């Protein structure tokens, strides 16, 4: 098997704001979109890593 690219990677985090700060402000990834999903009680942040790859950050469900 020969992989030519990766479309997206998903990461579940416990601290949404710290993760956003790290990936956006420290690593320089750009925000594609940010959503609160009430049906799942979580937050989702989609970031552009490069022209082919996205990183999806999910915050753990809140109480």
CSV table of C-alpha atoms in Angstrom, one decimal:
chain,number,residue,atom,x,y,z
A,1,UNK,CA,0.0,0.0,0.0
A,2,UNK,CA,1.3,3.4,-1.0
A,3,UNK,CA,-0.2,6.5,0.7
A,4,UNK,CA,0.0,9.7,-1.3
A,5,UNK,CA,-1.8,12.0,1.2
A,6,UNK,CA,-3.9,12.1,4.4
A,7,UNK,CA,-7.2,14.0,4.2
A,8,UNK,CA,-7.8,14.6,7.9
A,9,UNK,CA,-6.8,13.6,11.4
A,10,UNK,CA,-9.1,13.8,14.5
A,11,UNK,CA,-7.9,14.5,18.0
A,12,UNK,CA,-10.1,14.5,21.1
A,13,UNK,CA,-8.8,16.9,23.8
A,14,UNK,CA,-9.8,17.8,27.4
A,15,UNK,CA,-8.9,21.5,27.1
A,16,UNK,CA,-10.3,23.1,24.0
A,17,UNK,CA,-8.9,26.5,24.5
A,18,UNK,CA,-5.4,25.2,25.3
A,19,UNK,CA,-5.5,23.0,22.2
A,20,UNK,CA,-6.7,25.8,20.0
A,21,UNK,CA,-3.9,28.1,21.3
A,22,UNK,CA,-1.3,25.4,20.6
A,23,UNK,CA,-2.3,24.5,17.1
A,24,UNK,CA,-3.2,28.0,15.9
A,25,UNK,CA,-0.9,30.3,17.8
A,26,UNK,CA,2.1,28.0,18.3
A,27,UNK,CA,2.1,25.8,15.2
A,28,UNK,CA,0.4,28.3,12.9
A,29,UNK,CA,-2.4,26.1,11.5
A,30,UNK,CA,-5.3,28.2,10.1
A,31,UNK,CA,-8.9,27.9,11.3
A,32,UNK,CA,-11.3,26.5,8.6
A,33,UNK,CA,-14.3,26.5,10.9
A,34,UNK,CA,-15.3,26.3,14.6
A,35,UNK,CA,-18.6,24.8,15.8
A,36,UNK,CA,-20.4,24.0,19.0
A,37,UNK,CA,-22.5,20.9,18.5
A,38,UNK,CA,-25.4,21.0,21.0
A,39,UNK,CA,-26.7,17.5,20.0
A,40,UNK,CA,-23.3,16.1,21.1
A,41,UNK,CA,-22.5,18.7,23.7
A,42,UNK,CA,-19.0,19.2,22.3
A,43,UNK,CA,-16.9,21.7,20.4
A,44,UNK,CA,-15.3,21.0,17.0
A,45,UNK,CA,-12.4,23.0,15.5
A,46,UNK,CA,-11.3,22.3,11.9
A,47,UNK,CA,-7.8,23.4,11.0
A,48,UNK,CA,-5.8,23.5,7.8
A,49,UNK,CA,-2.4,21.8,8.2
A,50,UNK,CA,-1.5,22.2,4.5
A,51,UNK,CA,-3.3,22.1,1.1
A,52,UNK,CA,-4.2,18.4,1.5
A,53,UNK,CA,-4.6,17.8,5.2
A,54,UNK,CA,-7.0,19.0,7.9
A,55,UNK,CA,-6.8,18.5,11.7
A,56,UNK,CA,-10.1,18.1,13.6
A,57,UNK,CA,-10.0,19.0,17.3
A,58,UNK,CA,-12.9,17.8,19.4
A,59,UNK,CA,-13.4,18.9,23.0
A,60,UNK,CA,-14.7,16.3,25.4
A,61,UNK,CA,-18.4,16.4,26.2
A,62,UNK,CA,-19.4,18.8,28.9
A,63,UNK,CA,-21.7,18.0,31.8
